[in-house]
Amino acid sequence: MDRSQWTQRYPRLGDNERAALWRELKQQLGEHAVISNRDQLLAYSYDATGERHWPDVVVLPQTREQVTAALRIAARFRVPIIGRGAGSNLSGGTTPLVGGMVVSFARMNRVLEVNTDDRYVRVEPGVVNADLDLLLKPLGFFYPPDPSSHRISTIGGNIAENSGGPHCVKYGVTTHHVLSLTIALADGRLVELPRTGDTSQGLDLASVVIGSEGTLALVVEATLAIHPRPPAKETLLMTFPSVAVATRAVSALVAARVNPAALELMDRESLVVVESFAHAGYPLDAGAVLLMELDGMPDDLARGAKRVEAIVRREGAISFKKAESEAEAEAFWRGRRAHYGASARLAPHLWVQDVTVPRPRLNEMMERVLAIAGQYRMRILTAAHAGDGNLHPSMPYDPEDPDEVRRLKMADRAIMEACVSLGGAITGEHGVGIDKAEHLPLMFSNDELAVMNAVKASFDPAGVLNPFKALWPAAPQDEEREPAAPKWRPSSDGEVRDTMRWARRQGVTIRIQGEGRRLVASGATLMDLRDLDQVHELDPDNLSVEVGAGIHAGTLARLLAQEGLDIPGLEPFMDDTLGGLLAVNAPYWRYSLGRGWRDVVLAVEWVDGCGRRLKFGRKTMKNVAGYDLAKLMVGSQGRLGAMTRVTLRLSPAPEHYTTAISEPLPIDTAMAAVRRLLAHPGRPDGILVVKPQNTASTLAIWCVGELPLSGQRAVLTDVIPGAVDFREGRDAWLVLEQERYHSISQAIAERRYWVGMMPWGERAQRQWLTALPDEATCYWAPGTGRFEVVGTEPPPSVASPDVAELAQRVQRVFDPDGILA
């Protein structure tokens, strides 16, 4: 489909209609909030792709009420709506391809709340990354996502693109730090979505909005997680004779459990160009360099830097240099950040590609890029986020040279084809926009494209939000063949598909079940997935595993332990199936500072209520191609289909376990200690607050982590008043957690168990805890806010009408006939 077949669906406004639109917007928002002059509209007509398309009007609201007023007016005039931050995106995501109304959030740039006790900030979408970091620095906190454009990029744009940056190798991308969103739908309604990871009110809709490039909704407010600022950093510059040797060193560092805050790679061509521009001190005779940043406690860093040097020298490094001052460290980073600017000097325009491959395929992908450069006679300079396999091949070119433009497009396509053939994603952090929409069929089947377009329609029925971005239309559906006889205990995804199609044709309601401690709705016909228990791929170098959803959690945990690997939500004694744990979003606390299973899942394959086999996600740490529907399956409780395969992110197994349990503390004392602990950069990975049965005024603090290695024992002794019982070794941890697990399993069987999210604020949390019935035991992970209550029946869960309506629309995309119980 060429672009003209798209654009003709959106006829441009005539002069009289455009004038009426301007007039009404100015009456509602004020003259100062509306741009209609063509010369001024020029600034909103393009981005780094070089394409230029004029909007009909630009509005600059200062409040969420002005946003909704503008959207209601746009709906009456039936004009497209394009949200815009700083316009620093590189894929055409904010280009008004068919005109319409650009909503610029430049004036909605207030930080509404900073809460260091609960470790969050509430911000408007126009807040700039760097400004937020400057605000948090004197408070001892930081917001980790740091795209290269962080000095100008805005939080709203970060959320739209699910931005990454150098430090996401340790801290994750934007989605891992968004706690909640308030969105404006195209019809002007404001909707406060439930917190990310909270599926007690239904589907995790916020996780789908993140990375959707403004095609589902406009974000008007975000609550973001902030983290204690590490007290020390080390910046290391390592040179290698070739990219192959450098990437081999990366694999060795991963195997040795080195956890860098950032790990960047540049090839020889880049070094020459960057050094002549930025004078960063890079050696010009190297085949590649690795730039690494370590952060944490000072003593840990000193040991860590020595380990890194020993590893990379063993793997063939030519040189190893540690920055001796902040100025030298800044010079090293100045060179890496200058890659775009230095490359842009080589020609009138620069095309920057963005692809991600599994980390062990990084060298192979870079070799393919070099071969593509030779094949199409293009100069390509490549930098990469080596820690997560994200490459940025940059191609200088002259847009006035038709032959060079033709070769550029062919090289660009070839790079994406190579990336997909290696198991990667066609965009890791720059988004799809208009640049990569036509390439989405490289990654997605026709059914998957149809599903994503239907999800957009469930949020935006009129199709006016950023049209023709992030998606590609599906081809007409082939006639469905007669399904085979049902297999109610299937052993393959093909049998699951046939059974689902048969049930849909026969009008049979299905309930999906694995095995374990979770209750499943009674009635309907059971589909038992326990035979989907294969280990399809274990990739230690990529820190990923792909398994059947029916595998037992304990089986997988024991297998990984033999390889020195780990998933924090799995323990060797667990009898649940993995798909069951994900389907109910089962809480865990051994690593309780993230958002739970949504942070561990890389990809999910499932068969929906239409019998379509769907896969979203890849075995890459970064992937922003299409909507993040894999996260939608976490906590979906079988509403969207039967999970068949899951790809999970692994961690190196802890070398030491130390479990710490405080004596019962007065509630105010305990909560004050928890606040200090969570604000400490040396905090343990797992923190749990326990309100025992028959006690309304005391709490105990449980912690687990690699305490002997990082000095956290001293941290806990200093922060937690009173006696602390330290129990060394993995067996001590397993005994404690197994007792808790079985008490929860019994409570679930008796329907005396429920989960939820703790309210924000110390006062509200105290009131909530003291109001629990005496027979209740509560386990609260304050790092995430999730809690489990054992001993009482769950209260009714009530979602807001708008949230419930959205969730129902999305659910109907996957199960239009309601066959899934």
PDB file of C-alpha atoms in Angstrom, residues 584-793:
ATOM      1  CA  VAL A 584      -2.624 -13.868  37.844  1.00  0.00           C
ATOM      2  CA  ASN A 585       0.454 -11.631  38.138  1.00  0.00           C
ATOM      3  CA  ALA A 586       1.491 -13.469  41.309  1.00  0.00           C
ATOM      4  CA  PRO A 587       3.376 -11.211  43.741  1.00  0.00           C
ATOM      5  CA  TYR A 588       6.928 -12.019  44.786  1.00  0.00           C
ATOM      6  CA  TRP A 589       9.303 -10.120  47.029  1.00  0.00           C
ATOM      7  CA  ARG A 590      12.861 -11.500  46.654  1.00  0.00           C
ATOM      8  CA  TYR A 591      13.327  -8.671  44.180  1.00  0.00           C
ATOM      9  CA  SER A 592      10.646  -6.218  45.224  1.00  0.00           C
ATOM     10  CA  LEU A 593      11.890  -2.930  43.780  1.00  0.00           C
ATOM     11  CA  GLY A 594      10.418  -3.339  40.290  1.00  0.00           C
ATOM     12  CA  ARG A 595       6.901  -3.760  38.950  1.00  0.00           C
ATOM     13  CA  GLY A 596       6.872  -7.551  39.117  1.00  0.00           C
ATOM     14  CA  TRP A 597       6.360  -9.974  36.227  1.00  0.00           C
ATOM     15  CA  ARG A 598       5.879  -7.195  33.676  1.00  0.00           C
ATOM     16  CA  ASP A 599       9.578  -6.355  34.160  1.00  0.00           C
ATOM     17  CA  VAL A 600      10.679  -9.969  33.585  1.00  0.00           C
ATOM     18  CA  VAL A 601       8.590 -10.878  30.522  1.00  0.00           C
ATOM     19  CA  LEU A 602      10.291 -10.263  27.168  1.00  0.00           C
ATOM     20  CA  ALA A 603       7.790 -12.016  24.877  1.00  0.00           C
ATOM     21  CA  VAL A 604       4.545 -13.968  25.091  1.00  0.00           C
ATOM     22  CA  GLU A 605       2.936 -16.290  22.553  1.00  0.00           C
ATOM     23  CA  TRP A 606      -0.729 -17.140  22.961  1.00  0.00           C
ATOM     24  CA  VAL A 607      -3.850 -18.280  21.162  1.00  0.00           C
ATOM     25  CA  ASP A 608      -6.719 -15.849  21.545  1.00  0.00           C
ATOM     26  CA  GLY A 609     -10.462 -16.443  21.571  1.00  0.00           C
ATOM     27  CA  CYS A 610     -10.539 -16.223  17.774  1.00  0.00           C
ATOM     28  CA  GLY A 611      -8.008 -19.036  17.473  1.00  0.00           C
ATOM     29  CA  ARG A 612      -5.246 -16.728  16.259  1.00  0.00           C
ATOM     30  CA  ARG A 613      -1.665 -17.560  17.193  1.00  0.00           C
ATOM     31  CA  LEU A 614      -0.083 -14.336  18.377  1.00  0.00           C
ATOM     32  CA  LYS A 615       3.413 -13.380  19.479  1.00  0.00           C
ATOM     33  CA  PHE A 616       4.424 -10.023  20.880  1.00  0.00           C
ATOM     34  CA  GLY A 617       7.898  -9.187  22.096  1.00  0.00           C
ATOM     35  CA  ARG A 618      11.305 -10.652  21.240  1.00  0.00           C
ATOM     36  CA  LYS A 619      14.260 -12.079  23.139  1.00  0.00           C
ATOM     37  CA  THR A 620      15.795  -8.617  23.209  1.00  0.00           C
ATOM     38  CA  MET A 621      16.062  -6.268  26.151  1.00  0.00           C
ATOM     39  CA  LYS A 622      14.737  -3.388  24.024  1.00  0.00           C
ATOM     40  CA  ASN A 623      11.890  -3.519  21.530  1.00  0.00           C
ATOM     41  CA  VAL A 624       9.457  -0.727  20.637  1.00  0.00           C
ATOM     42  CA  ALA A 625       8.108  -2.188  17.406  1.00  0.00           C
ATOM     43  CA  GLY A 626       4.323  -2.177  17.640  1.00  0.00           C
ATOM     44  CA  TYR A 627       2.318  -2.163  20.861  1.00  0.00           C
ATOM     45  CA  ASP A 628       3.672  -3.861  23.987  1.00  0.00           C
ATOM     46  CA  LEU A 629       0.850  -6.401  24.154  1.00  0.00           C
ATOM     47  CA  ALA A 630       3.021  -8.986  25.907  1.00  0.00           C
ATOM     48  CA  LYS A 631       2.601  -6.968  29.114  1.00  0.00           C
ATOM     49  CA  LEU A 632      -1.151  -6.992  28.585  1.00  0.00           C
ATOM     50  CA  MET A 633      -1.108 -10.755  29.167  1.00  0.00           C
ATOM     51  CA  VAL A 634       0.420 -10.356  32.631  1.00  0.00           C
ATOM     52  CA  GLY A 635      -2.507 -10.493  35.043  1.00  0.00           C
ATOM     53  CA  SER A 636      -5.046 -11.068  32.258  1.00  0.00           C
ATOM     54  CA  GLN A 637      -6.416 -14.188  34.031  1.00  0.00           C
ATOM     55  CA  GLY A 638      -7.246 -15.986  30.808  1.00  0.00           C
ATOM     56  CA  ARG A 639      -9.447 -13.173  29.467  1.00  0.00           C
ATOM     57  CA  LEU A 640      -7.372 -12.753  26.290  1.00  0.00           C
ATOM     58  CA  GLY A 641      -6.425 -16.326  25.451  1.00  0.00           C
ATOM     59  CA  ALA A 642      -4.244 -19.288  26.364  1.00  0.00           C
ATOM     60  CA  MET A 643      -0.538 -18.628  26.842  1.00  0.00           C
ATOM     61  CA  THR A 644       1.582 -21.210  25.037  1.00  0.00           C
ATOM     62  CA  ARG A 645       5.158 -19.862  25.221  1.00  0.00           C
ATOM     63  CA  VAL A 646       6.894 -17.249  27.317  1.00  0.00           C
ATOM     64  CA  THR A 647      10.328 -15.649  26.971  1.00  0.00           C
ATOM     65  CA  LEU A 648      11.742 -14.337  30.231  1.00  0.00           C
ATOM     66  CA  ARG A 649      14.690 -12.193  31.204  1.00  0.00           C
ATOM     67  CA  LEU A 650      17.202 -13.956  33.448  1.00  0.00           C
ATOM     68  CA  SER A 651      19.590 -12.741  36.113  1.00  0.00           C
ATOM     69  CA  PRO A 652      22.786 -14.339  37.383  1.00  0.00           C
ATOM     70  CA  ALA A 653      21.907 -16.409  40.447  1.00  0.00           C
ATOM     71  CA  PRO A 654      22.817 -14.782  43.772  1.00  0.00           C
ATOM     72  CA  GLU A 655      26.126 -16.047  45.104  1.00  0.00           C
ATOM     73  CA  HIS A 656      25.062 -15.441  48.692  1.00  0.00           C
ATOM     74  CA  TYR A 657      21.739 -15.156  50.477  1.00  0.00           C
ATOM     75  CA  THR A 658      21.322 -13.348  53.750  1.00  0.00           C
ATOM     76  CA  THR A 659      17.827 -13.015  55.159  1.00  0.00           C
ATOM     77  CA  ALA A 660      17.200 -10.409  57.856  1.00  0.00           C
ATOM     78  CA  ILE A 661      14.102 -10.312  60.058  1.00  0.00           C
ATOM     79  CA  SER A 662      13.485  -7.492  62.498  1.00  0.00           C
ATOM     80  CA  GLU A 663      11.787  -7.895  65.822  1.00  0.00           C
ATOM     81  CA  PRO A 664       8.168  -6.608  65.930  1.00  0.00           C
ATOM     82  CA  LEU A 665       8.298  -2.810  65.853  1.00  0.00           C
ATOM     83  CA  PRO A 666       5.698  -0.132  66.602  1.00  0.00           C
ATOM     84  CA  ILE A 667       4.027   0.775  63.337  1.00  0.00           C
ATOM     85  CA  ASP A 668       5.437   4.321  63.190  1.00  0.00           C
ATOM     86  CA  THR A 669       8.939   3.097  64.006  1.00  0.00           C
ATOM     87  CA  ALA A 670       8.774   0.365  61.365  1.00  0.00           C
ATOM     88  CA  MET A 671       7.464   2.660  58.639  1.00  0.00           C
ATOM     89  CA  ALA A 672      10.123   5.278  59.378  1.00  0.00           C
ATOM     90  CA  ALA A 673      12.805   2.573  59.115  1.00  0.00           C
ATOM     91  CA  VAL A 674      11.366   1.361  55.802  1.00  0.00           C
ATOM     92  CA  ARG A 675      11.422   4.888  54.381  1.00  0.00           C
ATOM     93  CA  ARG A 676      15.088   5.315  55.340  1.00  0.00           C
ATOM     94  CA  LEU A 677      15.927   1.909  53.948  1.00  0.00           C
ATOM     95  CA  LEU A 678      14.274   2.500  50.575  1.00  0.00           C
ATOM     96  CA  ALA A 679      16.085   5.840  50.224  1.00  0.00           C
ATOM     97  CA  HIS A 680      19.473   4.231  50.888  1.00  0.00           C
ATOM     98  CA  PRO A 681      21.604   3.403  47.809  1.00  0.00           C
ATOM     99  CA  GLY A 682      22.865   0.274  49.582  1.00  0.00           C
ATOM    100  CA  ARG A 683      19.402  -1.182  50.180  1.00  0.00           C
ATOM    101  CA  PRO A 684      18.843  -4.935  49.690  1.00  0.00           C
ATOM    102  CA  ASP A 685      16.947  -6.236  46.680  1.00  0.00           C
ATOM    103  CA  GLY A 686      14.013  -7.671  48.594  1.00  0.00           C
ATOM    104  CA  ILE A 687      12.112  -5.766  51.309  1.00  0.00           C
ATOM    105  CA  LEU A 688       8.844  -6.955  52.861  1.00  0.00           C
ATOM    106  CA  VAL A 689       6.744  -5.413  55.639  1.00  0.00           C
ATOM    107  CA  VAL A 690       4.740  -8.005  57.573  1.00  0.00           C
ATOM    108  CA  LYS A 691       1.713  -7.287  59.751  1.00  0.00           C
ATOM    109  CA  PRO A 692       1.186 -10.518  61.697  1.00  0.00           C
ATOM    110  CA  GLN A 693      -2.225 -11.894  62.549  1.00  0.00           C
ATOM    111  CA  ASN A 694      -3.898 -10.436  65.683  1.00  0.00           C
ATOM    112  CA  THR A 695      -1.591  -7.408  65.818  1.00  0.00           C
ATOM    113  CA  ALA A 696      -2.820  -4.011  64.716  1.00  0.00           C
ATOM    114  CA  SER A 697       0.054  -1.863  65.927  1.00  0.00           C
ATOM    115  CA  THR A 698       3.311  -3.722  65.174  1.00  0.00           C
ATOM    116  CA  LEU A 699       5.129  -4.593  61.982  1.00  0.00           C
ATOM    117  CA  ALA A 700       8.166  -6.701  61.163  1.00  0.00           C
ATOM    118  CA  ILE A 701      10.635  -5.913  58.361  1.00  0.00           C
ATOM    119  CA  TRP A 702      11.979  -8.803  56.287  1.00  0.00           C
ATOM    120  CA  CYS A 703      14.888  -8.305  53.900  1.00  0.00           C
ATOM    121  CA  VAL A 704      16.790 -10.615  51.585  1.00  0.00           C
ATOM    122  CA  GLY A 705      19.817  -9.919  49.423  1.00  0.00           C
ATOM    123  CA  GLU A 706      23.472 -10.568  48.755  1.00  0.00           C
ATOM    124  CA  LEU A 707      24.369  -8.831  51.975  1.00  0.00           C
ATOM    125  CA  PRO A 708      27.921 -10.082  52.563  1.00  0.00           C
ATOM    126  CA  LEU A 709      29.042  -8.860  49.138  1.00  0.00           C
ATOM    127  CA  SER A 710      27.711  -5.320  49.340  1.00  0.00           C
ATOM    128  CA  GLY A 711      27.901  -4.398  52.982  1.00  0.00           C
ATOM    129  CA  GLN A 712      24.119  -4.259  53.327  1.00  0.00           C
ATOM    130  CA  ARG A 713      24.316  -6.015  56.690  1.00  0.00           C
ATOM    131  CA  ALA A 714      25.775  -2.823  58.142  1.00  0.00           C
ATOM    132  CA  VAL A 715      23.095  -0.784  56.368  1.00  0.00           C
ATOM    133  CA  LEU A 716      20.285  -2.832  57.929  1.00  0.00           C
ATOM    134  CA  THR A 717      21.815  -2.722  61.402  1.00  0.00           C
ATOM    135  CA  ASP A 718      22.125   1.042  61.123  1.00  0.00           C
ATOM    136  CA  VAL A 719      18.656   1.702  59.696  1.00  0.00           C
ATOM    137  CA  ILE A 720      16.436  -0.817  61.528  1.00  0.00           C
ATOM    138  CA  PRO A 721      16.120  -0.201  65.284  1.00  0.00           C
ATOM    139  CA  GLY A 722      16.049  -3.103  67.698  1.00  0.00           C
ATOM    140  CA  ALA A 723      17.184  -6.667  67.171  1.00  0.00           C
ATOM    141  CA  VAL A 724      17.659  -8.073  63.665  1.00  0.00           C
ATOM    142  CA  ASP A 725      17.904 -11.823  63.112  1.00  0.00           C
ATOM    143  CA  PHE A 726      20.376 -12.558  60.285  1.00  0.00           C
ATOM    144  CA  ARG A 727      20.064 -15.974  58.650  1.00  0.00           C
ATOM    145  CA  GLU A 728      22.834 -16.928  56.236  1.00  0.00           C
ATOM    146  CA  GLY A 729      22.539 -19.107  53.161  1.00  0.00           C
ATOM    147  CA  ARG A 730      20.026 -20.046  50.523  1.00  0.00           C
ATOM    148  CA  ASP A 731      18.426 -22.784  52.630  1.00  0.00           C
ATOM    149  CA  ALA A 732      17.492 -20.300  55.355  1.00  0.00           C
ATOM    150  CA  TRP A 733      15.752 -18.121  52.781  1.00  0.00           C
ATOM    151  CA  LEU A 734      13.963 -21.095  51.220  1.00  0.00           C
ATOM    152  CA  VAL A 735      12.603 -22.298  54.580  1.00  0.00           C
ATOM    153  CA  LEU A 736      11.160 -18.846  55.323  1.00  0.00           C
ATOM    154  CA  GLU A 737       9.658 -18.332  51.888  1.00  0.00           C
ATOM    155  CA  GLN A 738       8.288 -21.859  51.616  1.00  0.00           C
ATOM    156  CA  GLU A 739       6.378 -21.405  54.872  1.00  0.00           C
ATOM    157  CA  ARG A 740       4.907 -18.142  53.561  1.00  0.00           C
ATOM    158  CA  TYR A 741       4.089 -19.711  50.191  1.00  0.00           C
ATOM    159  CA  HIS A 742       2.163 -22.613  51.705  1.00  0.00           C
ATOM    160  CA  SER A 743       0.213 -20.357  54.069  1.00  0.00           C
ATOM    161  CA  ILE A 744      -0.854 -18.296  51.056  1.00  0.00           C
ATOM    162  CA  SER A 745      -1.745 -21.440  49.078  1.00  0.00           C
ATOM    163  CA  GLN A 746      -4.006 -22.604  51.886  1.00  0.00           C
ATOM    164  CA  ALA A 747      -5.655 -19.187  52.119  1.00  0.00           C
ATOM    165  CA  ILE A 748      -6.316 -19.186  48.368  1.00  0.00           C
ATOM    166  CA  ALA A 749      -7.953 -22.613  48.581  1.00  0.00           C
ATOM    167  CA  GLU A 750     -10.196 -21.277  51.351  1.00  0.00           C
ATOM    168  CA  ARG A 751     -10.912 -18.018  49.481  1.00  0.00           C
ATOM    169  CA  ARG A 752      -9.326 -15.976  52.244  1.00  0.00           C
ATOM    170  CA  TYR A 753      -6.724 -14.212  50.138  1.00  0.00           C
ATOM    171  CA  TRP A 754      -6.528 -11.018  48.096  1.00  0.00           C
ATOM    172  CA  VAL A 755      -3.973  -8.683  46.547  1.00  0.00           C
ATOM    173  CA  GLY A 756      -3.901  -4.975  45.815  1.00  0.00           C
ATOM    174  CA  MET A 757      -1.863  -1.782  45.845  1.00  0.00           C
ATOM    175  CA  MET A 758      -1.112   0.249  48.950  1.00  0.00           C
ATOM    176  CA  PRO A 759      -2.304   3.890  48.806  1.00  0.00           C
ATOM    177  CA  TRP A 760       0.281   6.633  48.454  1.00  0.00           C
ATOM    178  CA  GLY A 761       1.377   8.547  51.548  1.00  0.00           C
ATOM    179  CA  GLU A 762       2.549   7.522  55.018  1.00  0.00           C
ATOM    180  CA  ARG A 763      -0.664   8.564  56.752  1.00  0.00           C
ATOM    181  CA  ALA A 764      -2.911   6.666  54.342  1.00  0.00           C
ATOM    182  CA  GLN A 765      -0.684   3.583  54.563  1.00  0.00           C
ATOM    183  CA  ARG A 766      -0.751   3.625  58.372  1.00  0.00           C
ATOM    184  CA  GLN A 767      -4.529   3.959  58.409  1.00  0.00           C
ATOM    185  CA  TRP A 768      -4.899   1.127  55.907  1.00  0.00           C
ATOM    186  CA  LEU A 769      -2.676  -1.238  57.900  1.00  0.00           C
ATOM    187  CA  THR A 770      -4.303  -0.520  61.261  1.00  0.00           C
ATOM    188  CA  ALA A 771      -7.778  -0.975  59.763  1.00  0.00           C
ATOM    189  CA  LEU A 772      -7.108  -4.594  58.718  1.00  0.00           C
ATOM    190  CA  PRO A 773      -9.145  -7.198  60.636  1.00  0.00           C
ATOM    191  CA  ASP A 774      -7.328  -9.016  63.459  1.00  0.00           C
ATOM    192  CA  GLU A 775      -7.449 -12.338  61.622  1.00  0.00           C
ATOM    193  CA  ALA A 776      -5.537 -10.887  58.645  1.00  0.00           C
ATOM    194  CA  THR A 777      -1.841 -11.258  57.958  1.00  0.00           C
ATOM    195  CA  CYS A 778      -0.529  -8.705  55.472  1.00  0.00           C
ATOM    196  CA  TYR A 779       2.631  -8.914  53.345  1.00  0.00           C
ATOM    197  CA  TRP A 780       3.481  -5.533  51.815  1.00  0.00           C
ATOM    198  CA  ALA A 781       6.382  -4.973  49.416  1.00  0.00           C
ATOM    199  CA  PRO A 782       6.947  -1.216  49.835  1.00  0.00           C
ATOM    200  CA  GLY A 783       9.273  -1.059  46.844  1.00  0.00           C
ATOM    201  CA  THR A 784       6.343  -1.754  44.517  1.00  0.00           C
ATOM    202  CA  GLY A 785       3.336  -0.951  46.708  1.00  0.00           C
ATOM    203  CA  ARG A 786       1.783  -4.403  46.146  1.00  0.00           C
ATOM    204  CA  PHE A 787       0.375  -6.298  49.107  1.00  0.00           C
ATOM    205  CA  GLU A 788      -1.104  -9.719  49.844  1.00  0.00           C
ATOM    206  CA  VAL A 789      -3.681 -10.239  52.596  1.00  0.00           C
ATOM    207  CA  VAL A 790      -4.126 -13.690  54.088  1.00  0.00           C
ATOM    208  CA  GLY A 791      -7.022 -14.634  56.375  1.00  0.00           C
ATOM    209  CA  THR A 792      -9.941 -12.534  55.112  1.00  0.00           C
ATOM    210  CA  GLU A 793     -12.252 -12.625  52.119  1.00  0.00           C
TER     211      GLU A 793
END
